[in-house]
Coordinates of C-alpha atoms in Angstrom, one line a residue:
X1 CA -15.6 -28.0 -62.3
X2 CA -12.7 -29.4 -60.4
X3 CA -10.7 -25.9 -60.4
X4 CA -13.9 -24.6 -59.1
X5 CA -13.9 -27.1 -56.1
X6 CA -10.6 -26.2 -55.3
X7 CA -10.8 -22.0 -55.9
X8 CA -13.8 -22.9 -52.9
X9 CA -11.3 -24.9 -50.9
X10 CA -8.9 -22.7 -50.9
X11 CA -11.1 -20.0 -50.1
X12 CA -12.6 -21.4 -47.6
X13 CA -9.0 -21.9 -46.1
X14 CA -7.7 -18.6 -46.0
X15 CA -11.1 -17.2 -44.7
X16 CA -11.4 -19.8 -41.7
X17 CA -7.1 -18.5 -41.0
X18 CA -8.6 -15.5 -40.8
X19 CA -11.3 -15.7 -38.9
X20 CA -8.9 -17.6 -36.3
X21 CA -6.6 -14.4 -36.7
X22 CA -9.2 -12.3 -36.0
X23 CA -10.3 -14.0 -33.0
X24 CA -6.9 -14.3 -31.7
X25 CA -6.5 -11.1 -31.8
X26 CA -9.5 -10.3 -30.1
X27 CA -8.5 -12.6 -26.9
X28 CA -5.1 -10.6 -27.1
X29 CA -6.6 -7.1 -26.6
X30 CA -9.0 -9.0 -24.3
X31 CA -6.5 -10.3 -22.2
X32 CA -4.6 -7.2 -21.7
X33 CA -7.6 -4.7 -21.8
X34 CA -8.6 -6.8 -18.6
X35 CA -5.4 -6.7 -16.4
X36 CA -5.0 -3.7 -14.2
X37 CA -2.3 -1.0 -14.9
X38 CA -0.6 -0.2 -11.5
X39 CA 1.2 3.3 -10.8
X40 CA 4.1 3.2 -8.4
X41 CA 4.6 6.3 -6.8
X42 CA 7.6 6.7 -5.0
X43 CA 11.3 4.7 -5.5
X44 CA 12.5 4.2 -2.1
X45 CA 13.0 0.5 -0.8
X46 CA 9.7 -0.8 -1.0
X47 CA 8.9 1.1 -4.2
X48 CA 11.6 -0.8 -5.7
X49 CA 10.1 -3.7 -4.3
X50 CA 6.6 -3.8 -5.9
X51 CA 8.5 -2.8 -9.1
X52 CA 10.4 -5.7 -9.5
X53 CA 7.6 -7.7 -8.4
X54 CA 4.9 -6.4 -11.2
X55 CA 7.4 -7.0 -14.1
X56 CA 8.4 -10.6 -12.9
X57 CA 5.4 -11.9 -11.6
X58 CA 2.4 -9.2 -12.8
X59 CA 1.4 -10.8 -16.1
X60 CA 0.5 -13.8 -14.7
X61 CA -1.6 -12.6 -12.2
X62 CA -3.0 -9.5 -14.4
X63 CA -1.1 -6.6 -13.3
X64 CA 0.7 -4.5 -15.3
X65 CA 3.0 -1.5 -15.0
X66 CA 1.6 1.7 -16.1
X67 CA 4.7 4.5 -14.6
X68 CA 6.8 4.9 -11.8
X69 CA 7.3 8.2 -10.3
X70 CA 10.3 9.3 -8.0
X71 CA 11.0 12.6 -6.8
X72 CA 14.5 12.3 -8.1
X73 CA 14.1 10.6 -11.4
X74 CA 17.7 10.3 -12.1
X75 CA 17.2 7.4 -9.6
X76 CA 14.7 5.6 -12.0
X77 CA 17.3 5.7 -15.0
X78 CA 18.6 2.2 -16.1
X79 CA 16.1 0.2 -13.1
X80 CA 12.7 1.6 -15.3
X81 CA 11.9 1.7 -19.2
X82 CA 12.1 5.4 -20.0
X83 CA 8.2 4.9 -21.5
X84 CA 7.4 4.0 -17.8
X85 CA 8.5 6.6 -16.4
X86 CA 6.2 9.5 -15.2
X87 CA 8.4 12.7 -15.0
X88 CA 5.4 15.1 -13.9
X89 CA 3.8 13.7 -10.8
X90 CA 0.4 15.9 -12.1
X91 CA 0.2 14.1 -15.8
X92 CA -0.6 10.8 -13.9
X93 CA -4.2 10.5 -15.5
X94 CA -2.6 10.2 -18.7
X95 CA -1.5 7.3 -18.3
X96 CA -4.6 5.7 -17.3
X97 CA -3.9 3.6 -14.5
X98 CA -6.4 1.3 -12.5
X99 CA -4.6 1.7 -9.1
X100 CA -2.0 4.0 -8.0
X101 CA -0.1 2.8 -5.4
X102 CA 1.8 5.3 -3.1
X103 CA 4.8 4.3 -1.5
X104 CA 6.5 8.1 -1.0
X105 CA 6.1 10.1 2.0
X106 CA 2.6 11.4 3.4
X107 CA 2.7 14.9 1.9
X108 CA 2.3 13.4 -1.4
X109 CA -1.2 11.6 -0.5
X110 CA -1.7 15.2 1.0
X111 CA -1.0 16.8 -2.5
X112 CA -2.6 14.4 -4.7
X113 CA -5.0 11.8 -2.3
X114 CA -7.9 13.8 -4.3
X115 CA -6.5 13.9 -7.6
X116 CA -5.9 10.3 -7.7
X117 CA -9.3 8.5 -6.5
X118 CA -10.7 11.0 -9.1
X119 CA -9.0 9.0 -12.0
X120 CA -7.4 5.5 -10.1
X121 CA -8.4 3.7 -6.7
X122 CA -5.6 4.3 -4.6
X123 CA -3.6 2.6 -2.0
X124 CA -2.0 4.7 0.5
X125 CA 1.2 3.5 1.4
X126 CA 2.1 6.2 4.1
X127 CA -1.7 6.3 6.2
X128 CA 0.3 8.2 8.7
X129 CA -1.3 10.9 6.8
X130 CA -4.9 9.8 7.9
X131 CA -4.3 11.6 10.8
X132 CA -5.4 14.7 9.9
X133 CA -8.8 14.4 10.5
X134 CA -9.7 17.2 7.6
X135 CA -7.6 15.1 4.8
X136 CA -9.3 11.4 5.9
X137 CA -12.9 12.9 5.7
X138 CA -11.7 14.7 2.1
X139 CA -10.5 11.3 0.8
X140 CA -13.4 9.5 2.3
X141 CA -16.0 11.7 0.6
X142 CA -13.9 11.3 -2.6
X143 CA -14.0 7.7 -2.3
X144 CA -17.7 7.4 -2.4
X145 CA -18.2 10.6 -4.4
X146 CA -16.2 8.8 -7.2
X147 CA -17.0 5.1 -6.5
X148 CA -13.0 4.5 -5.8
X149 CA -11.4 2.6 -3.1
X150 CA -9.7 4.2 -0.7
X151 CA -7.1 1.1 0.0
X152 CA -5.2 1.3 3.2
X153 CA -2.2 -2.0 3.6
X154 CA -2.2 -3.7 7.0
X155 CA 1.6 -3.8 6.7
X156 CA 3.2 -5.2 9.7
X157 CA -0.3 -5.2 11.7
X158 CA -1.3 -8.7 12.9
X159 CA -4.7 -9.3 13.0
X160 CA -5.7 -6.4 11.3
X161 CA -9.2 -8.1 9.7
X162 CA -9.9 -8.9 13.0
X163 CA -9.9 -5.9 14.7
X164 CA -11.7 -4.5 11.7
X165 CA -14.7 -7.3 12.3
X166 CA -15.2 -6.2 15.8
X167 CA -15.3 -2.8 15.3
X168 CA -17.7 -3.5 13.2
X169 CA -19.5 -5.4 15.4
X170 CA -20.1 -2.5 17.8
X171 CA -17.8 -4.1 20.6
X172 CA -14.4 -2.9 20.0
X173 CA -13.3 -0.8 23.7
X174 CA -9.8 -0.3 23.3
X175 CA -6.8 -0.7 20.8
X176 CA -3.2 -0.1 21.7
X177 CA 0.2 -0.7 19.9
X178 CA 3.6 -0.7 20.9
X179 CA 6.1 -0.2 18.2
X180 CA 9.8 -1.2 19.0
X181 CA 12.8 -1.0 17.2
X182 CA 16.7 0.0 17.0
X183 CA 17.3 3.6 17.3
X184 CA 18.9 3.7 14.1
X185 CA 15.6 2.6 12.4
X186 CA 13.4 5.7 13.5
X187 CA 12.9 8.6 11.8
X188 CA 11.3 11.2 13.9
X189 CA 10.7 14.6 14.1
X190 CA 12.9 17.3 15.8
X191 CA 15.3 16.3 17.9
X192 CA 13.6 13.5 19.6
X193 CA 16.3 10.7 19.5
X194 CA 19.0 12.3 18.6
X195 CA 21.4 11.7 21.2
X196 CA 20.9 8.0 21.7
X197 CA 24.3 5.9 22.3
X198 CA 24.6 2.3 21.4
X199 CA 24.3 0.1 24.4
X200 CA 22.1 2.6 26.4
X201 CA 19.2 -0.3 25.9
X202 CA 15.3 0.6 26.0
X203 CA 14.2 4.1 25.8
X204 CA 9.8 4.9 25.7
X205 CA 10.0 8.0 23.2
X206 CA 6.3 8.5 22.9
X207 CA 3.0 7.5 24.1
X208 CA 0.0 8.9 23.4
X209 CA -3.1 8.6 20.6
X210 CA -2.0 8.0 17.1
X211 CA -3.2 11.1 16.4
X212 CA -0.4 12.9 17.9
X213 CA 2.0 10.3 17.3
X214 CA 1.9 10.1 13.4
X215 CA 3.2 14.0 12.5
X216 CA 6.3 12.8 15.5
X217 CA 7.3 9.6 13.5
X218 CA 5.4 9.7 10.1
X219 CA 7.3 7.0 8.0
X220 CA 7.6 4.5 11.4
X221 CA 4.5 4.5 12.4
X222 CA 2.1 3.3 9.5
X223 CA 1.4 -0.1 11.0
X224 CA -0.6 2.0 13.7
X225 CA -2.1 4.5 11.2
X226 CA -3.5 1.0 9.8
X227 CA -4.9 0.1 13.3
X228 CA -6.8 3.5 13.6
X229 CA -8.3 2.7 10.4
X230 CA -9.3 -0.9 11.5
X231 CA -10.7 0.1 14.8
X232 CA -12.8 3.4 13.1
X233 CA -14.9 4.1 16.2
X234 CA -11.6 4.5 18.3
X235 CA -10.1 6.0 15.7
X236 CA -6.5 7.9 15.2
X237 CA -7.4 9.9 18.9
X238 CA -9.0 6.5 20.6
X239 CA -6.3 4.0 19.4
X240 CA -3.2 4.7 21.7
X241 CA 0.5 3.6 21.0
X242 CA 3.7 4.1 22.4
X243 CA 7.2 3.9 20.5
X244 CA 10.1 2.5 22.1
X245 CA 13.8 2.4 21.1
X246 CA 15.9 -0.5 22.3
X247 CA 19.5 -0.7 21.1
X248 CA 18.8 -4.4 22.0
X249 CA 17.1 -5.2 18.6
X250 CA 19.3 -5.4 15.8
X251 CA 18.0 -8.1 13.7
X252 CA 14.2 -7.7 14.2
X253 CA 11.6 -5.1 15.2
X254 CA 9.0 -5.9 17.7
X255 CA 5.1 -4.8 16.9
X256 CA 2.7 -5.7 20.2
X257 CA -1.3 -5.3 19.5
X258 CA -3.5 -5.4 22.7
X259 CA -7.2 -5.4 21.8
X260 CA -9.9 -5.0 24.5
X261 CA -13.7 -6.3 23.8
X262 CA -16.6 -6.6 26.1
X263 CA -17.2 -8.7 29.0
X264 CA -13.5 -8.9 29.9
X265 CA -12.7 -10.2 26.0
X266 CA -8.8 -9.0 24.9
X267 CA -6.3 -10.4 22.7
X268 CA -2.5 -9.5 22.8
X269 CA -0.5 -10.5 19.7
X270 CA 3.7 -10.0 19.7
X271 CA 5.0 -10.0 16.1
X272 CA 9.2 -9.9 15.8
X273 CA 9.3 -8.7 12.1
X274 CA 13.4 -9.4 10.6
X275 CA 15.0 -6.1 10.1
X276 CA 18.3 -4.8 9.6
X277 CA 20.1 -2.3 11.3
X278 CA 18.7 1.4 9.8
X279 CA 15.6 -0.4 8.3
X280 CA 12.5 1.7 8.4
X281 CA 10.6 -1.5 7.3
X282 CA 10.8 -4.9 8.3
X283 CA 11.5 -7.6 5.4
X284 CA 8.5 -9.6 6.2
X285 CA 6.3 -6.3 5.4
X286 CA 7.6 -6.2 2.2
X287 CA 5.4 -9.5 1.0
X288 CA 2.4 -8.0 3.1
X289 CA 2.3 -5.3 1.1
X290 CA 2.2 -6.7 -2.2
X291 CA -0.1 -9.2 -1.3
X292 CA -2.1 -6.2 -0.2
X293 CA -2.1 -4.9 -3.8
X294 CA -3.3 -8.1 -5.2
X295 CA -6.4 -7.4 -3.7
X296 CA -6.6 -4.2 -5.2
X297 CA -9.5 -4.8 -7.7
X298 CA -12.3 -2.7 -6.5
X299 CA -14.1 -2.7 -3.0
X300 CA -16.6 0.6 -4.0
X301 CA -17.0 3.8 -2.8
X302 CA -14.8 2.7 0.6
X303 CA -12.0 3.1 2.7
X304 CA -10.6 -0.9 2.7
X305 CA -8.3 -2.3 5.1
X306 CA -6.3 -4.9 2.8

């Protein structure tokens, strides 16, 4: 009688470590079935940035790496497990990611906007390519054809909720933006700025809609992309903007957001974003943006301003 008592104890035992087991592994798969997988696309600068940033601070906050793409992989070698990384830019659904993230150049959200809010919501790090009216009304449909978010990063915009809330409102009249920087930190088109010298001081290169201002400066001028898509009944052809080189600013680049309302309502906002000499983006943008993807759960069938 007394071995039987303890045969049942010990049973009883090693089924209740079991069951614990069993429901530890459960809350594992749980756990990680519930954080999103992230795609990087792209390797520059920023690229790098969010990188780091998912594998030191992502499993805490329920993020997880899912691949990195670079047009030059080589770069990727030795900075990005090789199981990370995505060597064909078109196998991305395999890897089943819950947000793709583009941080590249605008003819990749050109070449693969569609494909990716098919499978992923997607946050488009170059909205210079909004644009082109054809591609924004493409991804838009796609966006609520699939019920994916169409994420768009406020970057260096100040204020960018704001402006969203009173277009909304109906009472948005006018947006403008002045971008300035050091020469060295443009990247334009043709053969715009070319022959600046250093010491020649402040130099207007363009002003215009952001319309016609994004294919002249499309990796400088994604701050005002982000205003177009805030102020949506202006728009890229309503919102205006001007770029301005000024050999003056070395340490910093200078962002300036006027906003006109009704009844003689306007708000004018300067933000001096730390920059080094040659920087297309500003450090300070850097913490915008991943603070962007953190909200990067789900907003519906939508383009989202975040």
């Amino acid at each position: 009688m007394y071995m039987c008592a303890c045969v049942l104890v010990c049973f009883a035992t090693a089924l209740w470590a079991f069951i614990c087991f069993v429901c530890f592994l459960c809350t594992a798969m749980a756990t990680d079935s519930s954080s999103l997988r992230i795609g990087v696309v792209g390797f520059g600068h920023l690229g790098q940035y969010l990188v780091e940033r998912i594998n030191k601070d992502g499993p805490a906050l329920g993020l997880t790496l899912g691949f990195v793409w670079n047009r030059n992989s080589g770069k990727l070698s030795g900075l990005v497990p090789s199981e990370l990384i995505l060597g064909d830019l078109s196998s991305f659904a395999e890897r089943r990611c819950d947000v793709i993230v583009e941080v590249c150049h605008p003819q990749i959200v050109k070449e693969f906007g569609l494909q990716f809010l098919s499978q992923s919501h997607f946050m488009v790090g170059s909205p210079s390519a909004l644009a082109d009216p054809d591609l924004n009304q493409k991804l838009s449909q796609a966006a609520q054809k699939y019920g994916r978010t169409l994420y768009v990063p406020s970057g260096a915009l100040w204020g960018g909720q704001d402006i969203q809330r009173l277009n909304d409102s109906g009472k948005i009249k006018a947006l403008f933006i002045r971008m300035s920087k050091h020469p060295s930190c443009f990247r334009l088109t043709g053969d715009v700025l070319t022959d600046w010298t250093e010491g020649e001081g402040r130099r207007v290169l363009f002003r215009g809609s952001i319309a016609e201002l994004c294919p002249l400066a499309p990796n400088n001028v994604n701050t005002m992309a982000a205003a177009a898509v805030a102020a949506g009944t202006l728009g890229f052809t309503g919102v205006q903007g001007e770029i301005v080189s000024d050999t003056a600013l070395r340490d910093y680049h200078v962002v300036e957001v006027e906003v006109t309302g009704p009844d003689g309502f306007s708000v004018h906002t300067v933000r001096r974003n730390p920059a080094k000499l040659g920087a297309v983006t500003g450090s300070a943008t850097y913490s915008s943006f991943w603070n962007s993807l953190l909200i990067c759960k789900g907003h519906g069938g939508r383009v989202y301003l975040c």
